[in-house]
XYZ file of C-alpha atoms in Angstrom:
404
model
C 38.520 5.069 60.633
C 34.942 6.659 60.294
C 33.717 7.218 57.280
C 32.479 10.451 56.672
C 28.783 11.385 56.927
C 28.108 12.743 53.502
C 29.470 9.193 52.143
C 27.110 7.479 54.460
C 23.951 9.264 53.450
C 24.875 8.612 49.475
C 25.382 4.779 50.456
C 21.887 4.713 52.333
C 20.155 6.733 49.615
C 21.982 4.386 47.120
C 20.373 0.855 48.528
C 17.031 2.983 49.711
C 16.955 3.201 45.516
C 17.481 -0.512 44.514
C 14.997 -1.618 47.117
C 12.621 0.456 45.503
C 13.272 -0.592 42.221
C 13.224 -3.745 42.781
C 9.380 -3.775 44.451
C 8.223 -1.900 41.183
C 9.589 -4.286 39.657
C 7.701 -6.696 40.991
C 4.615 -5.454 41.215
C 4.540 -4.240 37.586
C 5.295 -7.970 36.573
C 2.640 -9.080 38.872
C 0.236 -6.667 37.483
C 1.343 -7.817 33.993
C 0.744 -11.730 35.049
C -2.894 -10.178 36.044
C -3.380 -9.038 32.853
C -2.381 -11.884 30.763
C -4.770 -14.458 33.127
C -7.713 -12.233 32.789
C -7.109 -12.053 29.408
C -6.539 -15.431 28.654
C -9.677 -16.419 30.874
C -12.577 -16.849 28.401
C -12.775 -19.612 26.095
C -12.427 -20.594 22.365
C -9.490 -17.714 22.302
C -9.383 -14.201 23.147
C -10.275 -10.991 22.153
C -8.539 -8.014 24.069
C -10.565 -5.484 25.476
C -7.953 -2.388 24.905
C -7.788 -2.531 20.955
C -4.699 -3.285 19.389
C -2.923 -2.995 16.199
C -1.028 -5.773 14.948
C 1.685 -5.366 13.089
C 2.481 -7.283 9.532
C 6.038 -7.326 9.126
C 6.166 -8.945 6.005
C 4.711 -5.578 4.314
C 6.594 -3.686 6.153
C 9.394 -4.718 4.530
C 7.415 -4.489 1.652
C 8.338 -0.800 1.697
C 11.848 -1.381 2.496
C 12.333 -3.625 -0.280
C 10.815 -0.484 -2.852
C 14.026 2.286 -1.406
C 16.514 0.570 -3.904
C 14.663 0.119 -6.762
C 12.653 3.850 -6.617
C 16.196 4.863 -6.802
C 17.623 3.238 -9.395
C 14.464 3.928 -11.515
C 14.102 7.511 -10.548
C 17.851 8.247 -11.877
C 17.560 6.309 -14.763
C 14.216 8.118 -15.906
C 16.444 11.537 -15.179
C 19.296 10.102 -17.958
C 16.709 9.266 -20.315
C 14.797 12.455 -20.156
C 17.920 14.378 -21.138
C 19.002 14.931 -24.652
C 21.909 12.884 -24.896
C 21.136 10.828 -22.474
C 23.655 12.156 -20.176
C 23.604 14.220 -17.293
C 26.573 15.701 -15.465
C 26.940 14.971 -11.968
C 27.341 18.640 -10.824
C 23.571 18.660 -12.437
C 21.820 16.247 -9.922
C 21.379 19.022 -6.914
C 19.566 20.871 -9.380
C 16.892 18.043 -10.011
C 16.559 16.368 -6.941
C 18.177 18.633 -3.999
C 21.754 18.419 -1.892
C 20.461 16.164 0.301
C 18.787 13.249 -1.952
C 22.177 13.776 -4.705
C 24.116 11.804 -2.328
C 21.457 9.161 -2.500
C 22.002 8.711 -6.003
C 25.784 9.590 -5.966
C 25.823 6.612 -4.237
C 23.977 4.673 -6.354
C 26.031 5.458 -9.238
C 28.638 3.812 -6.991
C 27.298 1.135 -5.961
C 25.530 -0.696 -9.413
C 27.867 -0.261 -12.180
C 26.149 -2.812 -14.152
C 23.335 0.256 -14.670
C 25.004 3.718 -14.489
C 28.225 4.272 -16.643
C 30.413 7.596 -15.301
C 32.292 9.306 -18.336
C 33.953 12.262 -18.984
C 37.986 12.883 -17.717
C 40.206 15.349 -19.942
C 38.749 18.383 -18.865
C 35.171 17.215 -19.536
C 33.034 17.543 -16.211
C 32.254 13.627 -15.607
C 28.476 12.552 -16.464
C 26.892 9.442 -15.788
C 24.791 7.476 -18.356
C 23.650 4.237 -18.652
C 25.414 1.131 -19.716
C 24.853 -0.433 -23.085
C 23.508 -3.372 -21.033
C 20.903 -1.075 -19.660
C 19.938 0.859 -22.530
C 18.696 -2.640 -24.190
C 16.857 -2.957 -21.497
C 15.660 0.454 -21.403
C 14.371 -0.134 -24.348
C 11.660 -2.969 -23.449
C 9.630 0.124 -21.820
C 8.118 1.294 -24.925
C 6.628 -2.113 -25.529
C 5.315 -2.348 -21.711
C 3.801 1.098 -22.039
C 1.886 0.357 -24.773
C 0.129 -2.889 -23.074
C -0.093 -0.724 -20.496
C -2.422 1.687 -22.397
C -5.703 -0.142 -22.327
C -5.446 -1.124 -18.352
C -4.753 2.481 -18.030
C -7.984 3.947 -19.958
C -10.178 1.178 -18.219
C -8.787 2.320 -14.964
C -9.650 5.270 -15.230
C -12.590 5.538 -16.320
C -13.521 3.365 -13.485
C -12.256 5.649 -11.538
C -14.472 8.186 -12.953
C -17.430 6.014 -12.153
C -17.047 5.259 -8.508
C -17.463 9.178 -8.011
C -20.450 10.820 -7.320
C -20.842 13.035 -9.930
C -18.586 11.150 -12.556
C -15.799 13.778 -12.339
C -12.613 14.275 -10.315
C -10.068 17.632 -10.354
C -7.210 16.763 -12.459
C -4.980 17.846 -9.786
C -5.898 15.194 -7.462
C -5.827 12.193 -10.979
C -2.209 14.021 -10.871
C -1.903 13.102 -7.445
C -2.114 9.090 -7.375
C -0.856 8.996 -11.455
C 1.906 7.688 -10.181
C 0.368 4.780 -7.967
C -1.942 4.098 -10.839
C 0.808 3.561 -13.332
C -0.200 6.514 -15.604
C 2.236 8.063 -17.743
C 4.227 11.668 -16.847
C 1.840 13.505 -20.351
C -0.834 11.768 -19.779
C -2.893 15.005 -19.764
C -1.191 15.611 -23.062
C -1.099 12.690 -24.546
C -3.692 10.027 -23.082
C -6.952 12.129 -22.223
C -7.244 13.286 -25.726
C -6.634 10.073 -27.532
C -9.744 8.914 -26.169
C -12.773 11.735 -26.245
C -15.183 9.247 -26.360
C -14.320 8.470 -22.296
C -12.631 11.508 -21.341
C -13.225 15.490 -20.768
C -11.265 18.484 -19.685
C -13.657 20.918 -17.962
C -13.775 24.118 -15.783
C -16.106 23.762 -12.839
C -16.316 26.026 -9.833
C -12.338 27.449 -11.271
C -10.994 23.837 -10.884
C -10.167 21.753 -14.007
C -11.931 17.890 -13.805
C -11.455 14.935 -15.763
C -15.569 14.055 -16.902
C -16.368 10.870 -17.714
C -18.744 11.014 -21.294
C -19.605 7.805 -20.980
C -21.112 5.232 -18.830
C -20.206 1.711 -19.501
C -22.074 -1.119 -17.488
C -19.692 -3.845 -18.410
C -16.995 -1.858 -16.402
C -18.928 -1.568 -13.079
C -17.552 -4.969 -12.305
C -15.043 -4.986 -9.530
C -11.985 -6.540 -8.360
C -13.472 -8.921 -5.548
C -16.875 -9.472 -7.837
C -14.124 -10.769 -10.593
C -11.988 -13.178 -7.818
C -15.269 -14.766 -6.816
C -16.679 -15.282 -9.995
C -13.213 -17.307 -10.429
C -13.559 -18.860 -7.240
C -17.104 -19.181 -6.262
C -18.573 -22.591 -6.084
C -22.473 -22.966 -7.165
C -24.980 -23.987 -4.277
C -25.077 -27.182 -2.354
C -28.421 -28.645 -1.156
C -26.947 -30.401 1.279
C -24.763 -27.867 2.384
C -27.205 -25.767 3.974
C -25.283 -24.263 6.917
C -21.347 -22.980 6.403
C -18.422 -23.662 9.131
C -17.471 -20.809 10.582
C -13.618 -20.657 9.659
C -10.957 -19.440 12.784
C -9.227 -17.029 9.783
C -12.739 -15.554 8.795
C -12.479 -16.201 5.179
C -16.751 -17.182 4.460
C -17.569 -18.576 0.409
C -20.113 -16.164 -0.763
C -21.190 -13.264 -3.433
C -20.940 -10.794 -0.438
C -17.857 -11.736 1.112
C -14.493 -9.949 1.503
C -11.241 -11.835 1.690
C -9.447 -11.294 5.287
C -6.411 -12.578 6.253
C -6.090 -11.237 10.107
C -2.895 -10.632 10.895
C -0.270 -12.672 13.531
C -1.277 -12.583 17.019
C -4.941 -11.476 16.900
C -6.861 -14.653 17.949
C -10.672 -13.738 17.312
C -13.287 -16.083 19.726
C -16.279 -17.729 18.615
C -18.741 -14.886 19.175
C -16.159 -12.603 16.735
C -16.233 -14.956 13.936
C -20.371 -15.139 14.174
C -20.760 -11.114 13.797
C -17.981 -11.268 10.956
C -19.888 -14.323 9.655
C -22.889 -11.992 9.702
C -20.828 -9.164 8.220
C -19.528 -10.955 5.279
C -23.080 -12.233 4.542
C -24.914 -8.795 4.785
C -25.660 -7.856 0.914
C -24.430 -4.145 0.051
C -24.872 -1.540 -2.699
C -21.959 -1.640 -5.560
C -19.100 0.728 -5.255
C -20.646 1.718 -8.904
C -24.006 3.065 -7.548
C -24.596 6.785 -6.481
C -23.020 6.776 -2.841
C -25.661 9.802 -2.684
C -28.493 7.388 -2.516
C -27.504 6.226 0.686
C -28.145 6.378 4.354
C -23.840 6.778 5.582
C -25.255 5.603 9.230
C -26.682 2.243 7.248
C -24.688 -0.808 7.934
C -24.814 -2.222 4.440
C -23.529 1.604 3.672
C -21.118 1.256 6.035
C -20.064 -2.196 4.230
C -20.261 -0.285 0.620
C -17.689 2.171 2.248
C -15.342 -1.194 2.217
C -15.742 -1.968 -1.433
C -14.769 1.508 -2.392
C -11.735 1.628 -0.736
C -10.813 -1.938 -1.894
C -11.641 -1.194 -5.441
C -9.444 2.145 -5.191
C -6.746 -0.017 -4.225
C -6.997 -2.337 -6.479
C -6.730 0.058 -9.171
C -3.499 1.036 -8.191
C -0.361 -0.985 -10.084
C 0.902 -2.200 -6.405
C -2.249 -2.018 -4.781
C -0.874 0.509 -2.450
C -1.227 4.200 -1.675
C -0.393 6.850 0.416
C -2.942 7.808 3.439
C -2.512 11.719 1.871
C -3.572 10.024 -1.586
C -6.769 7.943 -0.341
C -7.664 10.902 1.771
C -7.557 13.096 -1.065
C -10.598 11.541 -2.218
C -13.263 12.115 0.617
C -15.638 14.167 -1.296
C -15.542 12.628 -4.752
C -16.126 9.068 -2.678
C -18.269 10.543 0.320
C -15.677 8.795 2.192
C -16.162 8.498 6.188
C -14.875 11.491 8.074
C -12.751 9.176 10.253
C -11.174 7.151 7.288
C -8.200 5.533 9.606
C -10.672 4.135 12.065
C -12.399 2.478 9.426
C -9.452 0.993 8.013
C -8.047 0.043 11.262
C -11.372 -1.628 11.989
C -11.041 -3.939 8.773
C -7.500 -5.056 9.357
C -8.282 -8.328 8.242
C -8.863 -6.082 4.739
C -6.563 -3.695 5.033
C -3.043 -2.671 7.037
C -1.293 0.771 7.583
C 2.584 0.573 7.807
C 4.499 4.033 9.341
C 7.348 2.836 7.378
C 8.669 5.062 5.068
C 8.367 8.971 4.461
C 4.604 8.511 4.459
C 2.017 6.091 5.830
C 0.929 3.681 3.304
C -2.394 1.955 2.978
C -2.202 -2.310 1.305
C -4.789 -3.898 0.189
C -3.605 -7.165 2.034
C -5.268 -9.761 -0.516
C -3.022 -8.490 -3.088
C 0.175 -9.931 -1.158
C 1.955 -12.989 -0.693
C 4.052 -12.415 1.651
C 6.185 -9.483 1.049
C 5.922 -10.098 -3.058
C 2.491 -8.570 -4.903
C 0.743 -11.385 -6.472
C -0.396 -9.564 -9.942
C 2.402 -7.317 -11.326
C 1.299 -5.473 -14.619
C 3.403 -4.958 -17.454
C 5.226 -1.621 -16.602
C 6.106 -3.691 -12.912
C 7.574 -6.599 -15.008
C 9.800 -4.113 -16.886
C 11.152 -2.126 -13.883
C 11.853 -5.592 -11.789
C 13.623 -6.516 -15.455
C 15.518 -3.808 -15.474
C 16.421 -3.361 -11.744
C 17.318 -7.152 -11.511
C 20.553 -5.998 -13.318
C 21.958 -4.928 -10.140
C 22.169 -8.589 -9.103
C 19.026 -7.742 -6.497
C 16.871 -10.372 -5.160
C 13.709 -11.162 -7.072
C 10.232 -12.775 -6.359
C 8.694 -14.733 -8.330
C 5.055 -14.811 -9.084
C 4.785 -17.701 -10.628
C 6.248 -20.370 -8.399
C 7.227 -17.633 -5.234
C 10.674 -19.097 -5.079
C 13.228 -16.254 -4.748
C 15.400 -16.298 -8.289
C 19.248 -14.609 -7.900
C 22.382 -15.959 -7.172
C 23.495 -12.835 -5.742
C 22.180 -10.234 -3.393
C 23.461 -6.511 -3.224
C 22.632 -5.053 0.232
């Protein structure tokens, strides 16, 4: 029996579709074997032409690995700032929202070795921490205290890196807490010391001044790693191996560590031999005095944003915190092009809320390398949860047991 023609013509349409699938098919994998030969074609490596981003997954899960603990120390900040140290449960929406509450409902749950839940006979329930905890708790005091002079030096290095040796408060507000500084620090810190630090009005914004200079301070980060690493001149060495990972042993270099899959050729590594050579100004010098089109400019550009991140406890921030500073730093207009650029230097993850900017040096791995004392506390008091830890010292992972 015939079949009829309507089923016919959605039978012929139906192959006429696979047989055109199939030849795109094709001739996008052909096109993609193109590709790959061309770009595979010149020697001693490759260097695409389209530019492309490599990820580093190991700080990407850098940020992942920060969700649990931010929690756990966020609620446990909340108990302590209350009078009793209790809060009720019914309370939480009112600090943090309906949405995040169930974040740290949960949490409440999930680690009773932290958060104790009371109440029961017609008392609304509260949740406190355990006695455990509290001992623990109580460590912070002494890590806040060592944390005091880092603090002050920070800052007023901070202060110096600026053009005009002042930045608004709001904005020192804004990164206090990727700095490490305390919630009072307005309070409590700034007029401790008014030998380093001001309060004043100018143009109807309050700035933190720096009152004095101090030359010993204009020292940074990579100058001190070299100056522990740096080997004196060799006669006979008079020419230097170009490395493949474009690390180069001298007082102008930065240390790179490119990440997986970008496979710089020979010609690359000469200009970044060239690059790491150039001498620049200091991050500590007026960036007023100079030229922004200059290469060794350019290259002083670099310092400052490495020595901003290394003055940060994680040696981390936000891209809405670094950009924050453009006109205190005379920062480049296009700031993510520049980091992008210097990937070997620095990596953006999307991970998160918020985009985050590493200084890549700082990291082994997924662990930081140099935790300061308030970081050695909170991984102290978070490791009662049972989670994983990294060590610094030997970088084997320490825990029998993982909570996921």
């Amino acid at each position: 029996m015939p079949k009829p023609l309507q089923y016919r013509r959605c039978l012929v349409s139906s192959c006429l579709n696979h047989f055109l699938k199939k030849i795109v098919f094709r001739e996008s994998e052909n096109l993609t074997l193109f590709r790959v030969q061309v770009r595979h074609k010149s020697g001693g490596g490759f260097r695409p032409k389209k530019k492309v981003y490599h990820r580093v997954h190991e700080l990407d899960k850098a940020i992942d690995l920060k969700k649990k603990p931010s929690l756990i120390l966020q609620l446990k900040s909340m108990i302590q700032s209350q009078k009793h140290g209790t809060i009720l449960l019914r309370d939480l929406e009112k600090h943090v929202g309906f949405v995040h509450k169930w974040n740290l409902m949960a949490a409440i749950e999930k680690y009773p070795s932290i958060f104790h839940v009371g109440g029961g006979n017609r008392e609304p329930p509260c949740v406190m921490l355990t006695e455990k905890a509290q001992k623990i708790a109580a460590e912070e005091r002494e890590a806040t205290e060592s944390m005091e002079p880092i603090l002050v030096n920070n800052l007023r290095k901070l202060l110096m890196m600026s053009v005009d040796c002042r930045v608004p408060l709001e904005k020192v507000e804004f990164i206090q807490s990727a700095m490490g500084l305390p919630h009072d620090f307005k309070s409590n810190l700034i007029p401790k010391y008014p030998d380093f630090f001001s309060l004043k009005v100018v143009n109807g914004k309050v700035h933190l001044v720096l009152e004095n200079w101090d030359s010993s301070l204009a020292i940074t980060a990579r100058e001190e790693r070299l100056s522990r690493v740096l080997e004196p001149p060799s006669e006979s060495r008079n020419k230097v191996r170009i490395t493949k990972d474009g690390n180069f042993l001298g007082p102008n270099a930065f240390k790179v560590s490119f990440p997986p899959g970008f496979r710089p050729n020979a010609s690359y590594l000469e200009e970044f031999q060239k690059w790491q050579k150039m001498e620049f100004p200091s991050p500590y010098l007026n960036a007023r005095r100079f030229d922004s089109a200059d290469p060794k400019a350019r290259k002083r550009v670099v310092a400052v944003l490495h020595e901003l991140l290394s003055l940060t406890m994680e040696k981390r921030v936000t891209c809405s915190q670094l950009d924050a500073f453009h006109s205190e730093y005379l920062l480049p207009s296009r700031l993510i092009l520049c980091l992008i650029k210097h990937q070997g230097i620095f990596y953006i993850t999307n991970k998160g809320a918020r985009g985050t900017v590493f200084l890549k040096e700082g990291y082994d791995g997924s662990g930081l390398i140099e935790k300061c004392p308030l970081l050695l506390f909170q991984e102290r008091f978070v490791s009662l949860c049972g989670r994983r830890e990294v060590s610094v010292c030997n970088d084997q992972l320490q825990s029998s047991s993982v909570i996921s």
